[in-house]
mmCIF file of C-alpha atoms in Angstrom:
data_model
loop_
_atom_site.group_PDB
_atom_site.id
_atom_site.type_symbol
_atom_site.label_atom_id
_atom_site.label_comp_id
_atom_site.label_asym_id
_atom_site.label_seq_id
_atom_site.Cartn_x
_atom_site.Cartn_y
_atom_site.Cartn_z
ATOM 1 C CA MET A 1 137.417 126.106 116.640
ATOM 2 C CA PHE A 2 140.564 123.946 116.627
ATOM 3 C CA ASP A 3 144.216 124.707 117.009
ATOM 4 C CA GLU A 4 146.738 125.303 114.092
ATOM 5 C CA ASP A 5 148.341 121.890 114.352
ATOM 6 C CA GLU A 6 144.977 120.239 113.772
ATOM 7 C CA GLU A 7 144.331 122.573 110.873
ATOM 8 C CA ASP A 8 147.650 121.816 109.288
ATOM 9 C CA LYS A 9 147.055 118.063 109.569
ATOM 10 C CA TYR A 10 143.656 118.443 108.009
ATOM 11 C CA LYS A 11 145.036 120.555 105.072
ATOM 12 C CA GLU A 12 147.525 117.857 104.462
ATOM 13 C CA ARG A 13 144.825 115.165 104.287
ATOM 14 C CA ASN A 14 142.438 117.367 102.164
ATOM 15 C CA PRO A 15 144.507 119.542 99.878
ATOM 16 C CA GLU A 16 141.624 120.001 97.381
ATOM 17 C CA ASN A 17 139.259 121.306 100.145
ATOM 18 C CA SER A 18 141.930 123.783 101.397
ATOM 19 C CA LEU A 19 142.381 125.046 97.731
ATOM 20 C CA LYS A 20 138.674 125.531 97.327
ATOM 21 C CA ARG A 21 138.424 127.575 100.409
ATOM 22 C CA LYS A 22 141.166 129.868 99.251
ATOM 23 C CA GLU A 23 139.689 130.175 95.756
ATOM 24 C CA SER A 24 136.399 131.132 97.353
ATOM 25 C CA GLY A 25 137.900 134.225 98.825
ATOM 26 C CA GLY A 26 137.684 133.146 102.419
ATOM 27 C CA GLY A 27 140.394 131.889 104.634
ATOM 28 C CA GLY A 28 137.896 130.014 106.980
ATOM 29 C CA LYS A 29 136.664 126.449 106.848
ATOM 30 C CA SER A 30 133.297 125.567 105.318
ATOM 31 C CA THR A 31 130.396 125.287 107.569
ATOM 32 C CA LEU A 32 130.058 121.540 106.842
ATOM 33 C CA GLU A 33 133.802 120.899 107.642
ATOM 34 C CA GLU A 34 133.368 122.840 110.939
ATOM 35 C CA LEU A 35 130.303 120.776 111.902
ATOM 36 C CA ILE A 36 132.107 117.552 111.177
ATOM 37 C CA ARG A 37 135.205 118.524 113.170
ATOM 38 C CA GLU A 38 133.134 119.730 116.142
ATOM 39 C CA GLU A 39 131.156 116.402 116.188
ATOM 40 C CA GLU A 40 134.476 114.549 116.202
ATOM 41 C CA LYS A 41 135.749 116.489 119.099
ATOM 42 C CA LYS A 42 132.486 116.031 121.012
ATOM 43 C CA LYS A 43 132.698 112.172 120.446
ATOM 44 C CA GLU A 44 136.325 112.110 121.778
ATOM 45 C CA LYS A 45 135.479 114.168 124.935
ATOM 46 C CA ILE A 46 132.343 112.105 125.697
ATOM 47 C CA ASN A 47 133.125 108.708 127.030
ATOM 48 C CA ARG A 48 129.835 106.862 127.105
ATOM 49 C CA LYS A 49 127.954 103.937 125.684
ATOM 50 C CA ASP A 50 125.146 104.950 123.133
ATOM 51 C CA TYR A 51 121.961 102.956 122.950
ATOM 52 C CA TRP A 52 120.611 102.980 119.502
ATOM 53 C CA LEU A 53 117.212 102.158 118.031
ATOM 54 C CA ARG A 54 118.306 100.038 115.026
ATOM 55 C CA CYS A 55 116.427 98.866 112.003
ATOM 56 C CA GLY A 56 117.637 95.839 110.208
ATOM 57 C CA GLY A 57 117.191 97.354 106.764
ATOM 58 C CA MET A 58 115.827 95.543 103.767
ATOM 59 C CA ILE A 59 117.034 92.132 102.659
ATOM 60 C CA PRO A 60 115.667 91.524 98.989
ATOM 61 C CA TRP A 61 115.226 87.970 97.955
ATOM 62 C CA LYS A 62 114.129 85.891 95.008
ATOM 63 C CA LEU A 63 112.756 82.315 94.885
ATOM 64 C CA HIS A 64 113.072 80.609 91.538
ATOM 65 C CA VAL A 65 111.267 77.502 90.475
ATOM 66 C CA THR A 66 112.085 75.583 87.306
ATOM 67 C CA GLU A 67 109.852 72.547 86.558
ATOM 68 C CA LYS A 68 108.174 70.587 83.706
ATOM 69 C CA LEU A 69 106.123 72.520 81.173
ATOM 70 C CA PHE A 70 102.964 70.654 79.923
ATOM 71 C CA HIS A 71 99.425 71.019 78.725
ATOM 72 C CA SER A 72 96.982 72.027 81.492
ATOM 73 C CA GLY A 73 94.637 69.172 80.486
ATOM 74 C CA LEU A 74 97.238 66.622 81.731
ATOM 75 C CA ALA A 75 98.137 68.284 84.954
ATOM 76 C CA HIS A 76 99.314 65.005 86.495
ATOM 77 C CA LYS A 77 102.207 65.014 83.998
ATOM 78 C CA ALA A 78 103.504 68.308 85.141
ATOM 79 C CA ILE A 79 105.039 69.887 88.122
ATOM 80 C CA ASN A 80 103.339 73.143 88.450
ATOM 81 C CA PRO A 81 105.873 75.850 89.510
ATOM 82 C CA LEU A 82 103.131 78.165 90.418
ATOM 83 C CA GLU A 83 101.670 75.884 92.975
ATOM 84 C CA LEU A 84 105.048 74.572 94.151
ATOM 85 C CA SER A 85 106.364 78.208 94.847
ATOM 86 C CA MET A 86 103.243 79.217 96.660
ATOM 87 C CA ASP A 87 103.271 76.198 98.896
ATOM 88 C CA ALA A 88 106.942 76.465 99.434
ATOM 89 C CA LEU A 89 106.707 80.045 100.413
ATOM 90 C CA LYS A 90 104.008 79.422 102.849
ATOM 91 C CA GLU A 91 106.360 76.948 104.597
ATOM 92 C CA ILE A 92 109.215 79.410 104.434
ATOM 93 C CA GLN A 93 107.166 82.120 106.055
ATOM 94 C CA SER A 94 105.872 79.889 108.682
ATOM 95 C CA ARG A 95 109.445 79.004 109.671
ATOM 96 C CA PHE A 96 110.561 82.643 109.446
ATOM 97 C CA TYR A 97 108.008 83.905 111.936
ATOM 98 C CA GLU A 98 108.939 81.035 114.337
ATOM 99 C CA ASP A 99 112.522 82.144 114.364
ATOM 100 C CA PHE A 100 111.916 85.895 114.237
ATOM 101 C CA PRO A 101 108.529 86.373 116.332
ATOM 102 C CA PRO A 102 107.175 89.733 117.477
ATOM 103 C CA HIS A 103 109.430 91.190 120.241
ATOM 104 C CA PRO A 104 107.887 92.995 123.341
ATOM 105 C CA GLN A 105 110.300 95.928 122.749
ATOM 106 C CA GLU A 106 108.586 96.728 119.432
ATOM 107 C CA GLN A 107 105.622 98.241 121.330
ATOM 108 C CA ILE A 108 107.894 100.317 123.554
ATOM 109 C CA TYR A 109 109.744 101.801 120.538
ATOM 110 C CA GLY A 110 106.581 102.271 118.689
ATOM 111 C CA PHE A 111 107.226 99.899 115.717
ATOM 112 C CA ALA A 112 104.441 99.976 113.313
ATOM 113 C CA THR A 113 105.081 96.333 112.341
ATOM 114 C CA ALA A 114 106.916 93.375 113.632
ATOM 115 C CA SER A 115 109.719 91.733 111.424
ATOM 116 C CA THR A 116 108.265 90.552 108.128
ATOM 117 C CA MET A 117 109.182 88.162 105.290
ATOM 118 C CA LYS A 118 106.832 88.524 102.518
ATOM 119 C CA PRO A 119 106.607 88.391 98.566
ATOM 120 C CA THR A 120 105.981 91.629 96.623
ATOM 121 C CA GLN A 121 106.470 90.592 93.005
ATOM 122 C CA TRP A 122 105.732 87.514 90.845
ATOM 123 C CA SER A 123 107.048 86.770 87.176
ATOM 124 C CA TYR A 124 106.887 83.931 84.780
ATOM 125 C CA PRO A 125 107.823 83.626 81.040
ATOM 126 C CA GLY A 126 104.160 83.722 79.846
ATOM 127 C CA GLY A 127 102.331 81.250 77.600
ATOM 128 C CA GLY A 128 98.753 80.200 76.887
ATOM 129 C CA ILE A 129 95.986 79.783 79.335
ATOM 130 C CA ASN A 130 96.015 76.170 78.722
ATOM 131 C CA GLN A 131 99.765 75.690 79.447
ATOM 132 C CA ILE A 132 101.277 74.956 82.769
ATOM 133 C CA PRO A 133 104.511 77.082 82.745
ATOM 134 C CA GLY A 134 107.988 75.592 83.111
ATOM 135 C CA GLU A 135 109.208 78.178 85.571
ATOM 136 C CA CYS A 136 108.335 81.222 87.850
ATOM 137 C CA THR A 137 110.011 83.553 90.195
ATOM 138 C CA ILE A 138 108.723 85.161 93.444
ATOM 139 C CA SER A 139 110.454 88.162 94.707
ATOM 140 C CA GLY A 140 110.133 89.975 98.126
ATOM 141 C CA ASP A 141 112.066 91.380 100.966
ATOM 142 C CA VAL A 142 112.803 90.811 104.812
ATOM 143 C CA ARG A 143 112.530 93.717 107.063
ATOM 144 C CA LEU A 144 113.669 93.243 110.633
ATOM 145 C CA THR A 145 113.296 95.066 114.051
ATOM 146 C CA PRO A 146 116.495 95.403 116.061
ATOM 147 C CA PHE A 147 115.742 93.353 118.993
ATOM 148 C CA TYR A 148 117.337 89.995 118.070
ATOM 149 C CA ASN A 149 120.330 88.678 119.956
ATOM 150 C CA VAL A 150 122.355 88.188 116.810
ATOM 151 C CA LYS A 151 125.726 89.796 116.053
ATOM 152 C CA ASP A 152 125.168 90.034 112.389
ATOM 153 C CA VAL A 153 121.495 89.779 111.934
ATOM 154 C CA VAL A 154 121.557 90.094 108.084
ATOM 155 C CA LYS A 155 123.886 87.023 107.766
ATOM 156 C CA ASP A 156 121.832 85.139 110.164
ATOM 157 C CA VAL A 157 118.586 85.726 108.229
ATOM 158 C CA VAL A 158 120.258 84.723 105.038
ATOM 159 C CA THR A 159 121.584 81.579 106.546
ATOM 160 C CA LYS A 160 118.138 80.720 107.989
ATOM 161 C CA LEU A 161 116.204 81.286 104.766
ATOM 162 C CA GLN A 162 118.693 79.141 102.859
ATOM 163 C CA GLU A 163 118.349 76.376 105.493
ATOM 164 C CA TYR A 164 114.458 76.460 105.006
ATOM 165 C CA VAL A 165 114.874 76.103 101.171
ATOM 166 C CA ASP A 166 117.516 73.411 101.457
ATOM 167 C CA ASN A 167 115.253 71.327 103.736
ATOM 168 C CA ILE A 168 112.186 71.713 101.596
ATOM 169 C CA ASN A 169 114.278 70.575 98.562
ATOM 170 C CA LEU A 170 115.347 67.574 100.547
ATOM 171 C CA ASN A 171 111.934 66.728 101.757
ATOM 172 C CA ILE A 172 109.895 67.989 98.612
ATOM 173 C CA HIS A 173 107.774 64.758 98.661
ATOM 174 C CA LYS A 174 106.420 65.822 102.108
ATOM 175 C CA LEU A 175 105.276 69.341 101.036
ATOM 176 C CA GLU A 176 101.649 69.804 100.925
ATOM 177 C CA THR A 177 100.121 69.750 97.504
ATOM 178 C CA ARG A 178 96.907 70.912 95.973
ATOM 179 C CA GLY A 179 94.479 68.270 95.005
ATOM 180 C CA PRO A 180 94.738 64.652 93.821
ATOM 181 C CA VAL A 181 96.822 65.321 90.693
ATOM 182 C CA SER A 182 99.066 68.062 92.041
ATOM 183 C CA LYS A 183 102.505 66.477 92.478
ATOM 184 C CA TYR A 184 105.996 67.888 93.260
ATOM 185 C CA VAL A 185 107.699 64.519 92.481
ATOM 186 C CA LEU A 186 107.149 62.544 89.198
ATOM 187 C CA PRO A 187 108.784 59.057 89.760
ATOM 188 C CA ASP A 188 108.137 57.852 86.187
ATOM 189 C CA ASP A 189 110.037 60.789 84.808
ATOM 190 C CA ASP A 190 112.641 60.856 87.466
ATOM 191 C CA LEU A 191 111.772 64.479 88.177
ATOM 192 C CA ARG A 192 111.544 66.198 91.563
ATOM 193 C CA GLY A 193 110.599 69.886 92.269
ATOM 194 C CA SER A 194 113.341 72.200 93.319
ATOM 195 C CA LEU A 195 113.762 75.753 94.641
ATOM 196 C CA THR A 196 116.621 78.184 94.216
ATOM 197 C CA LEU A 197 116.985 81.186 96.593
ATOM 198 C CA THR A 198 119.095 84.192 95.831
ATOM 199 C CA PHE A 199 119.659 87.580 97.478
ATOM 200 C CA ASP A 200 120.514 91.022 96.496
ATOM 201 C CA GLU A 201 122.385 93.354 98.453
ATOM 202 C CA ALA A 202 120.950 94.455 101.728
ATOM 203 C CA ASN A 203 120.233 98.062 102.257
ATOM 204 C CA SER A 204 121.963 100.179 105.024
ATOM 205 C CA ARG A 205 120.349 100.306 108.444
ATOM 206 C CA VAL A 206 119.216 103.473 110.117
ATOM 207 C CA ALA A 207 119.838 104.052 113.703
ATOM 208 C CA PHE A 208 118.511 106.696 116.133
ATOM 209 C CA ASP A 209 119.610 107.482 119.719
ATOM 210 C CA LEU A 210 116.430 108.172 121.876
ATOM 211 C CA ASN A 211 118.575 110.126 124.272
ATOM 212 C CA PHE A 212 120.077 112.675 121.741
ATOM 213 C CA ARG A 213 119.045 116.285 122.066
ATOM 214 C CA GLY A 214 117.627 116.446 118.561
ATOM 215 C CA TYR A 215 115.010 113.738 119.355
ATOM 216 C CA HIS A 216 113.606 115.708 122.397
ATOM 217 C CA VAL A 217 113.711 118.991 120.508
ATOM 218 C CA LEU A 218 111.770 117.447 117.578
ATOM 219 C CA CYS A 219 109.128 115.989 119.948
ATOM 220 C CA LYS A 220 108.720 119.259 121.792
ATOM 221 C CA ALA A 221 108.361 121.323 118.620
ATOM 222 C CA THR A 222 105.843 118.811 117.262
ATOM 223 C CA GLU A 223 103.614 118.937 120.319
ATOM 224 C CA GLU A 224 103.818 122.697 120.342
ATOM 225 C CA VAL A 225 102.562 123.090 116.779
ATOM 226 C CA ILE A 226 100.366 120.141 116.188
ATOM 227 C CA GLY A 227 99.134 119.597 119.714
ATOM 228 C CA HIS A 228 100.358 115.920 120.305
ATOM 229 C CA VAL A 229 103.289 113.782 119.338
ATOM 230 C CA LYS A 230 103.534 109.999 118.923
ATOM 231 C CA PRO A 231 107.016 108.917 117.707
ATOM 232 C CA TYR A 232 107.095 105.387 116.072
ATOM 233 C CA SER A 233 109.601 103.282 114.209
ATOM 234 C CA ILE A 234 109.600 101.369 110.873
ATOM 235 C CA THR A 235 111.813 98.765 109.439
ATOM 236 C CA GLY A 236 112.981 101.097 106.733
ATOM 237 C CA SER A 237 116.410 101.981 105.186
ATOM 238 C CA LEU A 238 117.747 105.328 104.393
ATOM 239 C CA PRO A 239 121.514 105.133 103.294
ATOM 240 C CA LEU A 240 121.958 108.947 103.241
ATOM 241 C CA ILE A 241 120.847 109.354 106.803
ATOM 242 C CA ARG A 242 123.152 106.540 107.791
ATOM 243 C CA GLU A 243 126.138 108.307 106.255
ATOM 244 C CA LEU A 244 125.382 111.378 108.221
ATOM 245 C CA GLN A 245 125.226 109.416 111.341
ATOM 246 C CA ASP A 246 128.565 107.842 110.656
ATOM 247 C CA GLU A 247 130.004 111.365 110.557
ATOM 248 C CA GLY A 248 128.633 111.974 114.037
ATOM 249 C CA PHE A 249 125.635 114.116 113.382
ATOM 250 C CA ASP A 250 122.548 113.889 115.590
ATOM 251 C CA VAL A 251 120.013 112.849 112.853
ATOM 252 C CA GLN A 252 116.175 112.739 113.389
ATOM 253 C CA THR A 253 113.383 112.221 110.736
ATOM 254 C CA ASP A 254 109.887 113.529 110.449
ATOM 255 C CA GLY A 255 107.351 113.722 107.716
ATOM 256 C CA TYR A 256 104.088 115.598 107.118
ATOM 257 C CA GLY A 257 102.671 113.796 104.161
ATOM 258 C CA LEU A 258 99.641 111.413 104.260
ATOM 259 C CA MET A 259 100.355 107.856 105.382
ATOM 260 C CA ASP A 260 97.269 106.763 103.552
ATOM 261 C CA THR A 261 98.776 107.734 100.246
ATOM 262 C CA TYR A 262 102.428 106.688 101.039
ATOM 263 C CA HIS A 263 104.007 105.027 97.953
ATOM 264 C CA ALA A 264 100.549 105.075 96.335
ATOM 265 C CA GLN A 265 100.159 106.080 92.699
ATOM 266 C CA ASN A 266 98.410 109.169 93.609
ATOM 267 C CA GLU A 267 100.761 110.031 96.549
ATOM 268 C CA TYR A 268 100.333 113.670 97.755
ATOM 269 C CA CYS A 269 100.431 115.987 100.666
ATOM 270 C CA LEU A 270 98.258 118.808 102.018
ATOM 271 C CA TYR A 271 99.458 122.342 102.107
ATOM 272 C CA THR A 272 98.246 122.770 105.707
ATOM 273 C CA ASP A 273 100.425 119.846 106.734
ATOM 274 C CA MET A 274 103.410 121.374 105.137
ATOM 275 C CA SER A 275 102.673 124.711 106.813
ATOM 276 C CA GLN A 276 102.759 122.805 110.114
ATOM 277 C CA GLY A 277 105.987 121.264 109.226
ATOM 278 C CA TYR A 278 107.595 124.572 108.555
ATOM 279 C CA ARG A 279 106.442 125.968 111.961
ATOM 280 C CA VAL A 280 107.763 122.847 113.537
ATOM 281 C CA PHE A 281 111.201 123.445 111.804
ATOM 282 C CA ALA A 282 111.147 127.058 113.067
ATOM 283 C CA SER A 283 110.634 125.799 116.561
ATOM 284 C CA ILE A 284 113.562 123.390 116.402
ATOM 285 C CA ILE A 285 115.777 126.206 115.266
ATOM 286 C CA ALA A 286 114.583 128.423 118.103
ATOM 287 C CA GLN A 287 115.052 125.853 120.779
ATOM 288 C CA LEU A 288 118.706 124.947 119.558
ATOM 289 C CA GLU A 289 119.664 128.533 119.369
ATOM 290 C CA GLU A 290 118.874 128.705 123.077
ATOM 291 C CA ASP A 291 121.456 125.893 124.032
#
């Protein structure tokens, strides 16, 4: 598989792994180690540029609004954080979709959606139904398709979103309000509405090479068993798959559950679909054994 000099260097770098192989009673290398080393040698021999289908992963965000709590019967004396956060978010989303519009390549690669920036959670401290709360937080995520000419797209998105919020804070008096007593500036109290945007750590990106052998084998196996195949892409994030790719493995993904119940409370799959998946897996193995 590889010469003695390479093996000696590997043992020096990984003494624990060498010990484990000896303790297991075999003098050979583990299957995983052999696969990793084989892939490393292949990458060194093949001098080419790979064209990857990349997903920008998920960028979680939080928009926090702290304003003036007051009785709902005197709405003109409060800055309603619920209204402010909704109006601000509408403006932020409008600007986001101007800077990150749908891209023609999304159809070619079968993306289910374009890039999105949307809310998914809402929280506030609580209180009586007759009380305008003093604060609230909207949380959500950004998911991107990989076709933007930006070297570091995550950094660019974070910068853009912060610019939107800074501009809204600076021009809060120009933000559209709701009705004659809805205000985001109270001159008599010297109060102005304000927004704070924070981010959690972005998840790892997933990348697939559409020219890899595994992709074509998977498509052929699926068509043989199910009768048709229609690959598509989503703006998801799967860190474990990314780690395998970083080791040089040809990683492809497939699923046989029901999209209608994906992430639903009653998520389930059908035995017949799992049976088809097993037959697809068997076909993949048969094809690769022929190589």
